[in-house]
Coordinates of C-alpha atoms in Angstrom, one line a residue:
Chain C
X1362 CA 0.0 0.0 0.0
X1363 CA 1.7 3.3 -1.0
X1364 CA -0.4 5.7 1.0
X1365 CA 2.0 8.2 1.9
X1366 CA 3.2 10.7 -0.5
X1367 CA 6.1 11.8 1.5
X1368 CA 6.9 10.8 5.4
X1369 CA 9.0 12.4 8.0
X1370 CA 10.5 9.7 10.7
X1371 CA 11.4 10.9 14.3
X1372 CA 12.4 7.6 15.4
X1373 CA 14.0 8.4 18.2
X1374 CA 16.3 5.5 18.3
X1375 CA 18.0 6.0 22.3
X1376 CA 14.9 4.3 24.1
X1377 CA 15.6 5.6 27.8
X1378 CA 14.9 1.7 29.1
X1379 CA 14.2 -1.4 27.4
X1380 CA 11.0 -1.1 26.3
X1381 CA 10.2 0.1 23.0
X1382 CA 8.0 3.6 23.0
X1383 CA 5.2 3.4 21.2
X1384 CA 5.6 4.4 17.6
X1385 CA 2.5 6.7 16.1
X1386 CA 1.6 7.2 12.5
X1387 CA 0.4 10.4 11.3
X1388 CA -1.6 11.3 8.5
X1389 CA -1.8 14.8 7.8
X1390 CA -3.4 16.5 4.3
X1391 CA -0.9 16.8 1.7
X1392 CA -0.9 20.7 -0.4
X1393 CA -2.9 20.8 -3.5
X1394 CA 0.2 21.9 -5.2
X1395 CA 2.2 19.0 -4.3
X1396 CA 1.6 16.0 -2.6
X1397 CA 4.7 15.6 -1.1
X1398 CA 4.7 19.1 0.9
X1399 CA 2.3 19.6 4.0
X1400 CA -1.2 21.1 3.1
X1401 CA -2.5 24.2 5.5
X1402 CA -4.7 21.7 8.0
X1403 CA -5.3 23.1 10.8
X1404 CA -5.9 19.9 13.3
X1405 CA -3.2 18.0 11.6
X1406 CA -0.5 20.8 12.6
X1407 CA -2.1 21.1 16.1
X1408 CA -1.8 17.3 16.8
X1409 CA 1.6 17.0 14.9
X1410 CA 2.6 19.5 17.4
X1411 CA 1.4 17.8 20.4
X1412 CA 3.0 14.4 18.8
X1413 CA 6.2 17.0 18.4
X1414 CA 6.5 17.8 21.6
X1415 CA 5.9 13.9 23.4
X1416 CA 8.7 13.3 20.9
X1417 CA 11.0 15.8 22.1
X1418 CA 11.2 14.0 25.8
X1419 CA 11.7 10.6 24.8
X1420 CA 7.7 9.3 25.1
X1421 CA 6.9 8.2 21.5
X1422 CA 8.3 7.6 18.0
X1423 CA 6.6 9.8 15.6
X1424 CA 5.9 9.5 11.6
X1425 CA 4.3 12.0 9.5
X1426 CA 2.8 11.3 6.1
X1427 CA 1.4 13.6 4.1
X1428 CA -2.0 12.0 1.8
X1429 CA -3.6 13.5 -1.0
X1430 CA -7.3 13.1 0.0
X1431 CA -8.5 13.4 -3.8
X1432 CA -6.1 10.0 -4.7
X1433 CA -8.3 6.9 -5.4
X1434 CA -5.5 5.1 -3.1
X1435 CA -6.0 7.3 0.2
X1436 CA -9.6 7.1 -0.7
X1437 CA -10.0 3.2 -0.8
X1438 CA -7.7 2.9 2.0
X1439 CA -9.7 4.9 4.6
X1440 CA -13.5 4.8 3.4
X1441 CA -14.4 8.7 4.3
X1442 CA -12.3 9.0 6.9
X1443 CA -10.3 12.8 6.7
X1444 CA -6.9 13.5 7.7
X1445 CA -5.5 13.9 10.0
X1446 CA -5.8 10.3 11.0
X1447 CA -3.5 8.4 13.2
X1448 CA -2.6 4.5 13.5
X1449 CA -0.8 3.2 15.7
X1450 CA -0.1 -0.3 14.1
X1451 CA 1.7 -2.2 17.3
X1452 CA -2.0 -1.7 19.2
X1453 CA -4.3 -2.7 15.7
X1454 CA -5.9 1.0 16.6
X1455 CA -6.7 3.4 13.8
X1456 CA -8.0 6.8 15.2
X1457 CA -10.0 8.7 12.4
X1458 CA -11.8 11.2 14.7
X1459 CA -10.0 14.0 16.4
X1460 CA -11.9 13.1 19.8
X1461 CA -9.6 9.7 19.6
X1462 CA -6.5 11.5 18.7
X1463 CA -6.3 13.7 21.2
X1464 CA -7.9 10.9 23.5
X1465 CA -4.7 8.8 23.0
X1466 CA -2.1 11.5 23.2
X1467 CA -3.6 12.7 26.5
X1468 CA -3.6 9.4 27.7
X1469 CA 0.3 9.3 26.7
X1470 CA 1.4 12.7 28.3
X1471 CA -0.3 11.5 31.5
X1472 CA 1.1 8.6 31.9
X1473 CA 4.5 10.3 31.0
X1474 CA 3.5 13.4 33.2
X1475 CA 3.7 16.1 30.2
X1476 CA 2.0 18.8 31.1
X1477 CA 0.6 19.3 27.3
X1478 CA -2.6 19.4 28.8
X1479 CA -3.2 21.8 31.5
X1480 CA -7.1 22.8 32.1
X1481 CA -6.5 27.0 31.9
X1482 CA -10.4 28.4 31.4
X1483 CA -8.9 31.8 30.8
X1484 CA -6.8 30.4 28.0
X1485 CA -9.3 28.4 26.7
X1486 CA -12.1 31.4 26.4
X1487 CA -9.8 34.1 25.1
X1488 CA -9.1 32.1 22.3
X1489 CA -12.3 30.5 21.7
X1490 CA -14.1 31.0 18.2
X1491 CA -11.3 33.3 17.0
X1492 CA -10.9 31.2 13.9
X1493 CA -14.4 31.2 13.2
X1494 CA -13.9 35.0 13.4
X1495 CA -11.5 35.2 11.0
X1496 CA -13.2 32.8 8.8
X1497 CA -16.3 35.1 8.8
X1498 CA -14.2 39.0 7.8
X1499 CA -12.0 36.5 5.4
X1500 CA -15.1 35.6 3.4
X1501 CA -17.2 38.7 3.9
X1502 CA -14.1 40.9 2.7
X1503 CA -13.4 38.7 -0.3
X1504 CA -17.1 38.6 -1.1
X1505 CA -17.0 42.5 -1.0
X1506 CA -13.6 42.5 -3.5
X1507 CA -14.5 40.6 -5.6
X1508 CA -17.7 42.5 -6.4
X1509 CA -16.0 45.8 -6.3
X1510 CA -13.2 44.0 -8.7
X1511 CA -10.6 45.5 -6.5
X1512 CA -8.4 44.4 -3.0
X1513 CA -10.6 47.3 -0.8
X1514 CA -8.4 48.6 2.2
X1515 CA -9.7 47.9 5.7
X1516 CA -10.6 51.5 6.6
X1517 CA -13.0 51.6 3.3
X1518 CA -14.6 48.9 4.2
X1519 CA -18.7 49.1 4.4
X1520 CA -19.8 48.8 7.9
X1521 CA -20.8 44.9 8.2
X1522 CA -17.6 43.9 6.6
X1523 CA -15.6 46.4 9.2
X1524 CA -17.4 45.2 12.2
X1525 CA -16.6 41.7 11.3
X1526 CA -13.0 42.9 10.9
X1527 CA -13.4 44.9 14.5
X1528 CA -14.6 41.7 15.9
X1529 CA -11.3 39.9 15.4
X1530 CA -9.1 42.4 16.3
X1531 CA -10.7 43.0 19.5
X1532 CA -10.1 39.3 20.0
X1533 CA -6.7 39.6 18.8
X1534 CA -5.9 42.2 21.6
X1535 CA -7.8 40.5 24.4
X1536 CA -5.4 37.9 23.7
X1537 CA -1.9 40.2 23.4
X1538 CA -3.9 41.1 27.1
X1539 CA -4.0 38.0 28.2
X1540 CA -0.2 37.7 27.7
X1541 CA 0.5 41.1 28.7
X1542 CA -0.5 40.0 32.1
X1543 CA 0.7 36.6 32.0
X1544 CA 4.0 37.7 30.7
X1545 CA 4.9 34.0 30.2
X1546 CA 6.4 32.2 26.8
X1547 CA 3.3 30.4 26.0
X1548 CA -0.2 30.7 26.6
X1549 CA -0.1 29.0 29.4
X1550 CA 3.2 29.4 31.0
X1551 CA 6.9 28.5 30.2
X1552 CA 5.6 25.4 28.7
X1553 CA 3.5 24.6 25.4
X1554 CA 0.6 23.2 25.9
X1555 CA -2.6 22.3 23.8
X1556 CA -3.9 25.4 23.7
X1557 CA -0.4 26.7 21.8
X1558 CA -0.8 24.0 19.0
X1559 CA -4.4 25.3 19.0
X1560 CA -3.6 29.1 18.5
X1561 CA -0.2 29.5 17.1
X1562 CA -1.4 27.5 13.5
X1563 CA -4.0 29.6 13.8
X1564 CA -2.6 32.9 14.2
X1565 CA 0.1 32.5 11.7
X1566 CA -2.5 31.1 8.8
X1567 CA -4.4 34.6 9.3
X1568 CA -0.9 36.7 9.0
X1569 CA 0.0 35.1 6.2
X1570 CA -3.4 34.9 4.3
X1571 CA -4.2 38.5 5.4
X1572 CA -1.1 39.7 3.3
X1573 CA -2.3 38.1 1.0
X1574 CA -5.5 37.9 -0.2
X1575 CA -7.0 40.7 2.4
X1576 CA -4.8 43.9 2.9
X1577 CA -4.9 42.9 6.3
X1578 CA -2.5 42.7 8.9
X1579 CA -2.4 42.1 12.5
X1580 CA -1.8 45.3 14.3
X1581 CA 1.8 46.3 15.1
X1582 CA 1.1 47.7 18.3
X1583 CA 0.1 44.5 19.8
X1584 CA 3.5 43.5 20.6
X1585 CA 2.7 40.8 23.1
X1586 CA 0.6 38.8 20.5
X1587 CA 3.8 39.5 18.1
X1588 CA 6.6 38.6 20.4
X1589 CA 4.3 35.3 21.3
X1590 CA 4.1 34.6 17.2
X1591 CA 7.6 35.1 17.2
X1592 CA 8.0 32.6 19.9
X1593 CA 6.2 29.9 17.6
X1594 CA 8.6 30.8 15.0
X1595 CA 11.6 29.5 17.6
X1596 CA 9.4 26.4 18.5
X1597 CA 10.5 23.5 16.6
X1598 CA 7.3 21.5 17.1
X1599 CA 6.2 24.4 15.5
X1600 CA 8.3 25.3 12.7
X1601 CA 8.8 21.4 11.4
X1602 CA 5.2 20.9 10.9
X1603 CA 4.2 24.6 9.5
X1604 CA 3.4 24.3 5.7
X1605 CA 4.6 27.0 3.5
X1606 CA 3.6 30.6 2.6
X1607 CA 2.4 29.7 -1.1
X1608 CA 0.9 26.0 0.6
X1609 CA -1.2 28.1 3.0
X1610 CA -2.3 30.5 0.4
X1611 CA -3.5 27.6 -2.4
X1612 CA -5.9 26.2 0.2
X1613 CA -7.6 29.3 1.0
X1614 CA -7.8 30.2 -2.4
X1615 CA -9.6 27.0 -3.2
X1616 CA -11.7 27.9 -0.4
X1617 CA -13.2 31.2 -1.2
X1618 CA -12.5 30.4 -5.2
X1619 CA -9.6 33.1 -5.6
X1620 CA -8.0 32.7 -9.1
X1621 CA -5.3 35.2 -9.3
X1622 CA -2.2 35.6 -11.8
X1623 CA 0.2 34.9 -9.0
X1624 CA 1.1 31.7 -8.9
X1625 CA 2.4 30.3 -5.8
X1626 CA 2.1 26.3 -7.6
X1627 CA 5.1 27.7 -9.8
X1628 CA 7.2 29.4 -6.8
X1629 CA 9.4 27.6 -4.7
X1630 CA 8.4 26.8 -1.6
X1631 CA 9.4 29.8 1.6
X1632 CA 8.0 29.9 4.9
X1633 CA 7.6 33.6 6.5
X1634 CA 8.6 32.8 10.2
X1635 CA 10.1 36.5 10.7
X1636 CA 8.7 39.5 12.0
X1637 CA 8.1 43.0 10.6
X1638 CA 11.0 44.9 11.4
X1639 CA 8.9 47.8 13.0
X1640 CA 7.6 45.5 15.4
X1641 CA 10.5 43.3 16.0
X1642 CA 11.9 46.8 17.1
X1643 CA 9.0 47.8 19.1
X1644 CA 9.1 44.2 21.1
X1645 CA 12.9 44.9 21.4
X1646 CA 12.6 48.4 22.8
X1647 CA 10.2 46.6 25.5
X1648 CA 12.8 44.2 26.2
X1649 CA 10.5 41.2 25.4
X1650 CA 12.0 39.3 22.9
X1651 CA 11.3 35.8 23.2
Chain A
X1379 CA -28.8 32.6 4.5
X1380 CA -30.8 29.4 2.9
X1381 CA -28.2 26.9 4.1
X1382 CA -29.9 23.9 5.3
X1383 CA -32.3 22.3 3.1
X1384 CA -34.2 20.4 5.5
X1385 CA -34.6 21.2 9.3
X1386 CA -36.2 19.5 12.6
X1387 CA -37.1 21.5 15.4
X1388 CA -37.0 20.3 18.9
X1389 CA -38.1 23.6 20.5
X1390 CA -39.8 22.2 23.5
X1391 CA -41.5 25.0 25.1
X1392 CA -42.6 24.2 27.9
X1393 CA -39.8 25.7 30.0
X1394 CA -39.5 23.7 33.4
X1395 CA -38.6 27.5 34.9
X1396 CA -38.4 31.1 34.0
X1397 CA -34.2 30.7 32.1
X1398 CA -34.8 29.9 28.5
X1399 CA -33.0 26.3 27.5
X1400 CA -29.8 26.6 25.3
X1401 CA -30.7 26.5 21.4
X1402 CA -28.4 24.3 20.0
X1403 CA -28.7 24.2 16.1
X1404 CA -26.9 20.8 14.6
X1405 CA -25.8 21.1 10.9
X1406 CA -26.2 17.5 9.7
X1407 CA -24.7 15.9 6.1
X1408 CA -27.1 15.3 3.7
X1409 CA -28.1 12.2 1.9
X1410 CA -26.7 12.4 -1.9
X1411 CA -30.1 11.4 -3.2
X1412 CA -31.8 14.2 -1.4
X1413 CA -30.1 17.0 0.2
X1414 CA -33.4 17.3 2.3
X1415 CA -32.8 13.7 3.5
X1416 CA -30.7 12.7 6.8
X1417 CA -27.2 11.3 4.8
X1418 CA -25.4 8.4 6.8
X1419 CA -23.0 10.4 8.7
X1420 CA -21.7 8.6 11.8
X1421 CA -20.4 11.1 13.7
X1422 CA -23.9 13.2 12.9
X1423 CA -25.9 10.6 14.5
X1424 CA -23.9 9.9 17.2
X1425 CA -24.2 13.5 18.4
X1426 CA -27.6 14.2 17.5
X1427 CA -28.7 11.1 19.5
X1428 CA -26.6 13.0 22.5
X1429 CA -28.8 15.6 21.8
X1430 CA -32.1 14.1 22.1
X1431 CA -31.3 12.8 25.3
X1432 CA -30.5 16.4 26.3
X1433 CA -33.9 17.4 24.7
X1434 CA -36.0 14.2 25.8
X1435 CA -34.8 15.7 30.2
X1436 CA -35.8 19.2 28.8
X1437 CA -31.8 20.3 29.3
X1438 CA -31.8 22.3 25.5
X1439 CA -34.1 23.2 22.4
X1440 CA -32.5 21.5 19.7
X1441 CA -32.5 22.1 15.6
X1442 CA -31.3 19.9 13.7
X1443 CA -30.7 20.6 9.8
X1444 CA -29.5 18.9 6.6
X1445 CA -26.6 20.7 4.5
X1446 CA -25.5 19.5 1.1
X1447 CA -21.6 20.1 1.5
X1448 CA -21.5 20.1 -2.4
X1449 CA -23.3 23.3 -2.3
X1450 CA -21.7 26.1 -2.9
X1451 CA -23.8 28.1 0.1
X1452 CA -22.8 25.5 2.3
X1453 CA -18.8 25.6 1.1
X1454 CA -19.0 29.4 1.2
X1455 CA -20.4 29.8 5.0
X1456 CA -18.4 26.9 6.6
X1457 CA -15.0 27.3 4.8
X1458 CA -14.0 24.1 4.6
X1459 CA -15.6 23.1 7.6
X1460 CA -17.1 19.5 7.5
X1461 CA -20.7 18.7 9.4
X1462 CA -21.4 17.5 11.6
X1463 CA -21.3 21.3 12.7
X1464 CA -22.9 22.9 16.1
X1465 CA -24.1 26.4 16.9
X1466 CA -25.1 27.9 19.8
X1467 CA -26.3 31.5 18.3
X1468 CA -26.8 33.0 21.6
X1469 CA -23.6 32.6 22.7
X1470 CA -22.2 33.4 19.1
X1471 CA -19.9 29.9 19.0
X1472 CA -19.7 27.4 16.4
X1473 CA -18.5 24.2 16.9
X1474 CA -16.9 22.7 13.8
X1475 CA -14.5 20.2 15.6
X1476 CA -15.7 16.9 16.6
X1477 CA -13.6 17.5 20.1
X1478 CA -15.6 21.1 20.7
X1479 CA -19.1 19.7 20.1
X1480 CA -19.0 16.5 22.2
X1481 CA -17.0 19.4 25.3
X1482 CA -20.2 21.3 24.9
X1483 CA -22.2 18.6 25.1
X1484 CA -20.6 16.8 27.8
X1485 CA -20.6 20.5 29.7
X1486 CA -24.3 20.3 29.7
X1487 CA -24.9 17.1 30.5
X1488 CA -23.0 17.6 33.5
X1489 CA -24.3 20.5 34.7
X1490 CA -27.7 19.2 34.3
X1491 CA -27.0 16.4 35.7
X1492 CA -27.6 13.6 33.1
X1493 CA -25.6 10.3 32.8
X1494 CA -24.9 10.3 29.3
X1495 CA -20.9 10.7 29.7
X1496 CA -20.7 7.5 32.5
X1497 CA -17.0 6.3 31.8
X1498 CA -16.6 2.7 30.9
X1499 CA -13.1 1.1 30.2
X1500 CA -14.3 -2.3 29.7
X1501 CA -17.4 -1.0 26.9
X1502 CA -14.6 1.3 25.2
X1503 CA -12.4 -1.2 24.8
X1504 CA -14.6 -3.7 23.5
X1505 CA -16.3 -1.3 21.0
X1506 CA -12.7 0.2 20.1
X1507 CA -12.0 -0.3 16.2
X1508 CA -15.2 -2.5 15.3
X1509 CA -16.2 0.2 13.1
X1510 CA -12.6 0.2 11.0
X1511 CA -12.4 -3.4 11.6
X1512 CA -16.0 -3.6 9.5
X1513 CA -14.7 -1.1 6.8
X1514 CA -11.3 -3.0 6.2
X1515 CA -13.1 -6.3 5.5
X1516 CA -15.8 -3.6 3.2
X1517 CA -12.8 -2.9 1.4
X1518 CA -11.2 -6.3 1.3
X1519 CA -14.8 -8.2 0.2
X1520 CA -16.0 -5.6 -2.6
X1521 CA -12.6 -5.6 -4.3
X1522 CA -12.9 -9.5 -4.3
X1523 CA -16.5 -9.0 -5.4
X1524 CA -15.3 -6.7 -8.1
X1525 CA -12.9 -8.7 -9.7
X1526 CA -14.9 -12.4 -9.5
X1527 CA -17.9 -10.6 -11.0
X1528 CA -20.3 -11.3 -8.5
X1529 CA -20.9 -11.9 -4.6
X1530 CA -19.1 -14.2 -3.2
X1531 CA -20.3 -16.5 0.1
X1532 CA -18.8 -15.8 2.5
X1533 CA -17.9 -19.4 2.8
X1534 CA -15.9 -18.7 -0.4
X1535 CA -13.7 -15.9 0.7
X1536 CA -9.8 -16.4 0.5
X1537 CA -8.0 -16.5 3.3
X1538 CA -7.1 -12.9 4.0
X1539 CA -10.2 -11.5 3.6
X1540 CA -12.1 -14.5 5.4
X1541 CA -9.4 -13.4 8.3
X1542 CA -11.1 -9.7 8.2
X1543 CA -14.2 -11.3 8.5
X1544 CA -14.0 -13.2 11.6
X1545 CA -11.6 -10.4 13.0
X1546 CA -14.8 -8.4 13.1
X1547 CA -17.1 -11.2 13.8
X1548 CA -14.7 -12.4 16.7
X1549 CA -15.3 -8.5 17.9
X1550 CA -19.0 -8.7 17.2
X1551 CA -19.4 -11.9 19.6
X1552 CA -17.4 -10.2 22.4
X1553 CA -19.4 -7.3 22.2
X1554 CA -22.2 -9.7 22.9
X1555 CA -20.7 -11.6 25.6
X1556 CA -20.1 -8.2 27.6
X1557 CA -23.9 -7.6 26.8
X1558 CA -25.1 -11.2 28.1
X1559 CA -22.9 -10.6 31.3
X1560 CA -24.4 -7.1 31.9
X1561 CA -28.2 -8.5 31.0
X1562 CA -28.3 -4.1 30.9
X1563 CA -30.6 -2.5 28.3
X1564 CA -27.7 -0.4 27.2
X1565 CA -24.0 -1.3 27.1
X1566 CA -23.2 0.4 30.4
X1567 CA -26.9 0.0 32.3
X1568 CA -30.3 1.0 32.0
X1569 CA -30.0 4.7 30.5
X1570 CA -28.3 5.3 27.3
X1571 CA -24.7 7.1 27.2
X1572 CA -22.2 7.9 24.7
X1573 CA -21.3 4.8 24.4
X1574 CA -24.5 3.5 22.6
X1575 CA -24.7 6.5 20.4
X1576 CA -21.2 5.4 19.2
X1577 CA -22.1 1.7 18.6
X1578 CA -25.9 1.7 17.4
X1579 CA -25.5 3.7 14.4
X1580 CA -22.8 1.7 13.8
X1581 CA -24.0 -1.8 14.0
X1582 CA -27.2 -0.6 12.2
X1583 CA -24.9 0.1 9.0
X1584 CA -23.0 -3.0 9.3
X1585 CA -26.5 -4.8 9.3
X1586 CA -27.6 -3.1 6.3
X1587 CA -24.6 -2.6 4.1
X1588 CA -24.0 -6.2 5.2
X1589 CA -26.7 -7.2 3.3
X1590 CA -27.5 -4.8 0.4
X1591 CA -23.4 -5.2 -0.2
X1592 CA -21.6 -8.0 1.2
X1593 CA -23.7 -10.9 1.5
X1594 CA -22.8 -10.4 5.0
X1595 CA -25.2 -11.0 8.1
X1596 CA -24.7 -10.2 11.9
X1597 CA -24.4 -13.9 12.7
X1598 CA -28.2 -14.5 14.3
X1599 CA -26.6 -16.6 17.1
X1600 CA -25.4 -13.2 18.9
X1601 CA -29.0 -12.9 20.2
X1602 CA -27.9 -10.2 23.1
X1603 CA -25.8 -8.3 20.6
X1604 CA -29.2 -8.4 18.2
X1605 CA -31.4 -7.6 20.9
X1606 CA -29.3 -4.5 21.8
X1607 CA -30.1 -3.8 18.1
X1608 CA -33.6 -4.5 18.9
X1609 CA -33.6 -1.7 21.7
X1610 CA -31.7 0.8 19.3
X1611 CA -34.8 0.6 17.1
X1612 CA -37.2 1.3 20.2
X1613 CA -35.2 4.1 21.4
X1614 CA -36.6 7.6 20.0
X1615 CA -33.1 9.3 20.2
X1616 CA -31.7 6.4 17.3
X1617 CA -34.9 6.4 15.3
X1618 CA -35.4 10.1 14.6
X1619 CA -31.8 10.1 13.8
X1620 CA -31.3 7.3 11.5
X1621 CA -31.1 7.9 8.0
X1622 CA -33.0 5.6 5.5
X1623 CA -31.3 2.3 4.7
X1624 CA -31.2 3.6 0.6
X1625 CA -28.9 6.8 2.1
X1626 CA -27.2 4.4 3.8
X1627 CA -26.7 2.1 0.9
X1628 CA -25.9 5.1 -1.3
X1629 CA -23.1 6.5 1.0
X1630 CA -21.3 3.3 0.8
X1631 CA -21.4 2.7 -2.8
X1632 CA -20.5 5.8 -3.4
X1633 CA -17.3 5.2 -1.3
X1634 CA -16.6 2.2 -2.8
X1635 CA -17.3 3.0 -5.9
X1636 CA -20.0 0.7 -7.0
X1637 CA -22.6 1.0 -9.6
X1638 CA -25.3 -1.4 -9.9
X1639 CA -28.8 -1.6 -11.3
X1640 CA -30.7 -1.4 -8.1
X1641 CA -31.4 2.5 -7.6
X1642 CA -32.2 3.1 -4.1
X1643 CA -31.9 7.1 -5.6
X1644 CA -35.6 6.3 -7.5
X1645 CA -37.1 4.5 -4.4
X1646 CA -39.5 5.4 -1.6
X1647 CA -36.9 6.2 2.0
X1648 CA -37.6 3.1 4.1
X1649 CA -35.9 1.8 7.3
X1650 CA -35.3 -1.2 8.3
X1651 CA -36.6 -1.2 12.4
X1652 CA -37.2 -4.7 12.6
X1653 CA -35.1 -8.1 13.5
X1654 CA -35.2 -11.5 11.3
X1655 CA -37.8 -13.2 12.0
X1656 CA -35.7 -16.5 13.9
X1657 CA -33.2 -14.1 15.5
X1658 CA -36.5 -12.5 17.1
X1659 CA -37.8 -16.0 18.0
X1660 CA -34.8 -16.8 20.0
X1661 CA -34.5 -13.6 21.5
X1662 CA -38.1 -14.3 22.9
X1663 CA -37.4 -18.4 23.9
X1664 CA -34.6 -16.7 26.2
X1665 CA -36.6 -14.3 27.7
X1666 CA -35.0 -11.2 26.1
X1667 CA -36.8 -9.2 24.2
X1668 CA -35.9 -5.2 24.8

């Protein structure tokens, strides 16, 4: 069976004892553009992260394979069933829902005391329906460009379209807020937890799709929402299973059925993981950098 | 915004105080041969059953509605989003992640104090991977099928797909042996839980893909297994739920890619509620009967 189009093995080889850590299969969405490179999914990124990060102290082996839902292959082989999708062959267990996922790797940073899964209600409601948010300005502002043949700048926008676009970035500062007052690395504290392979995807597909397809950008002045992006961008669960720039911009294209002259299936692929200079400057002047 | 094409209100009225219930609107898949028909999506049913039982204590007002993700209405407002998909307008949340909607539902459920969330080691583990077990030996018979020409007994099978048929029969008959031990209504006691909104829908499509499909039966020895079946079909929360067994059908062809004579898309809906004749017989001689 060649499901995979292209894996990436963390084998982690130096088993700490003598038994042999359990070894978990990932299937993440492959990019429209090519099979082989990571597709923008949001879930598979969040659980590669959490898989990432039991990886990094010693509790698992990890593969990654990137599918292409649309091939007859990946379809026969898994009958409806959506990426990401994890098997974990030694148990028999295939886990196609994301309730089972994250079931099993909770299961595994408890036993290994990982604190990937702190309980923070605070966290948890600041960051609550902020995609949905997005999703919502992203589609009403492309709607409105579309008609008006043109890429309209936030401040012209008419008023639904701007309140939807006043909704998120109120969000987005309640959150710089959040970690203003926390002052700690992560959302949580020193540590990432769930909520950081939750948000930081998140967060970084709405920089990069708001440059591109929406003249949008998230404010500069909330510098501890940009230091904390910046602190994803030095995260290697993070950075290894972010998909590229022109990867992240296909699939919303598809989405809101964007066809545009630039071609990002022709460019090679890049990853923006820096910061504006103006705001790297501002979060250095504040002495945050992460 | 026409996005659902066919909608079923639970809006119990009468309030047991003065605090209006939750409204919880449920965004179901639709059946390809009618987007105004339920469509045989597992996950849909097993949270809409969760949400009758809410209903059925007068916990929430429920709507449930049918969305034809082809539609380009339905594409545009959820983004890529896949049903089932829950919103809570009030509180202005949508929850398009298998993970969020069962955390909603489990958070009323607690705080209203019903027992559909009762944790069960031995029931999850005995009901763990039936569902992929019956899809690989789907897979495995129908490709058989395919290339022979025509339905093979299972008495004929070669030996690796016979093995993926007693794999999932073995599981079949220890899910019954569980049931014979409890003598409970439902798999964990007398009430319905998660549990049973996980397995029903399930079973239910083995029993009628078995047949329309696979020349495949639920063997009629597992009388407490088929008498559980038998309870699922006298339990309002499955039955308003269940799609039709020609949506049923019709999912699973289309996954499997067969096309044969028999058009289910040109026949009345019908569901099949009722046990074979002899398996009900026995069922009775022992006493059973749900």
């Amino acid at each position: 069976m060649a499901l995979a189009d292209a894996s990436e093995d963390y084998l982690n080889k130096s088993a700490q004892n003598g038994t042999p850590k359990p070894l978990l299969e990932l299937y993440v969405k492959a990019s429209g553009i090519d099979s082989r490179r990571i597709g923008a999914c949001i879930f598979c990124q969040e659980f590669w992260m959490e898989l990432f990060a039991l990886y990094e102290v010693g509790v698992v082996r990890v593969e990654v394979k990137t599918v292409n839902i649309n091939s007859e292959v990946f379809k026969r082989n898994f009958l409806g069933a959506q990426p990401p999708i994890m098997i974990e062959e030694e148990k028999g267990v295939t886990y196609s829902d994301n309730r089972e996922i994250e079931g099993r790797i909770f299961h595994l940073a408890k036993d290994f005391r990982v604190p990937l899964f702190e309980k923070d209600i605070s966290v948890e409601k600041s960051i609550q329906n902020l995609y949905r948010n997005f999703k919502v300005f992203l589609t009403a502002k492309v709607d409105h460009d579309k008609q008006t043949k043109q890429q309209t700048p936030i401040e012209g926008l008419p008023p639904q379209i701007a309140a939807s676009h006043n909704k998120l970035v109120e969000q987005l500062a309640s959150i710089d807020s959040l970690l203003a007052e926390r002052k700690s690395r992560y959302l949580v504290g020193h540590d990432m937890t769930q909520y950081d392979c939750e948000l930081l995807p998140r967060l970084h597909h709405m920089r990069i799709i708001g440059r591109h397809l929406l003249n949008f950008d998230i404010p500069p002045g909330l510098i501890y929402l940009w230091n904390y992006i910046l602190t994803g961008y030095r995260t290697a669960a993070f950075i290894e299973s972010c998909p590229a720039d022109q990867d992240i911009v296909h699939h919303y294209k598809e989405q809101v059925k964007i066809f545009t002259n630039q071609r990002e299936t022709l460019q090679a692929p890049t990853k923006t993981h820096t910061l504006p200079e103006d705001v790297l400057h501002e979060i250095r002047r504040h002495g945050l950098d992460a």
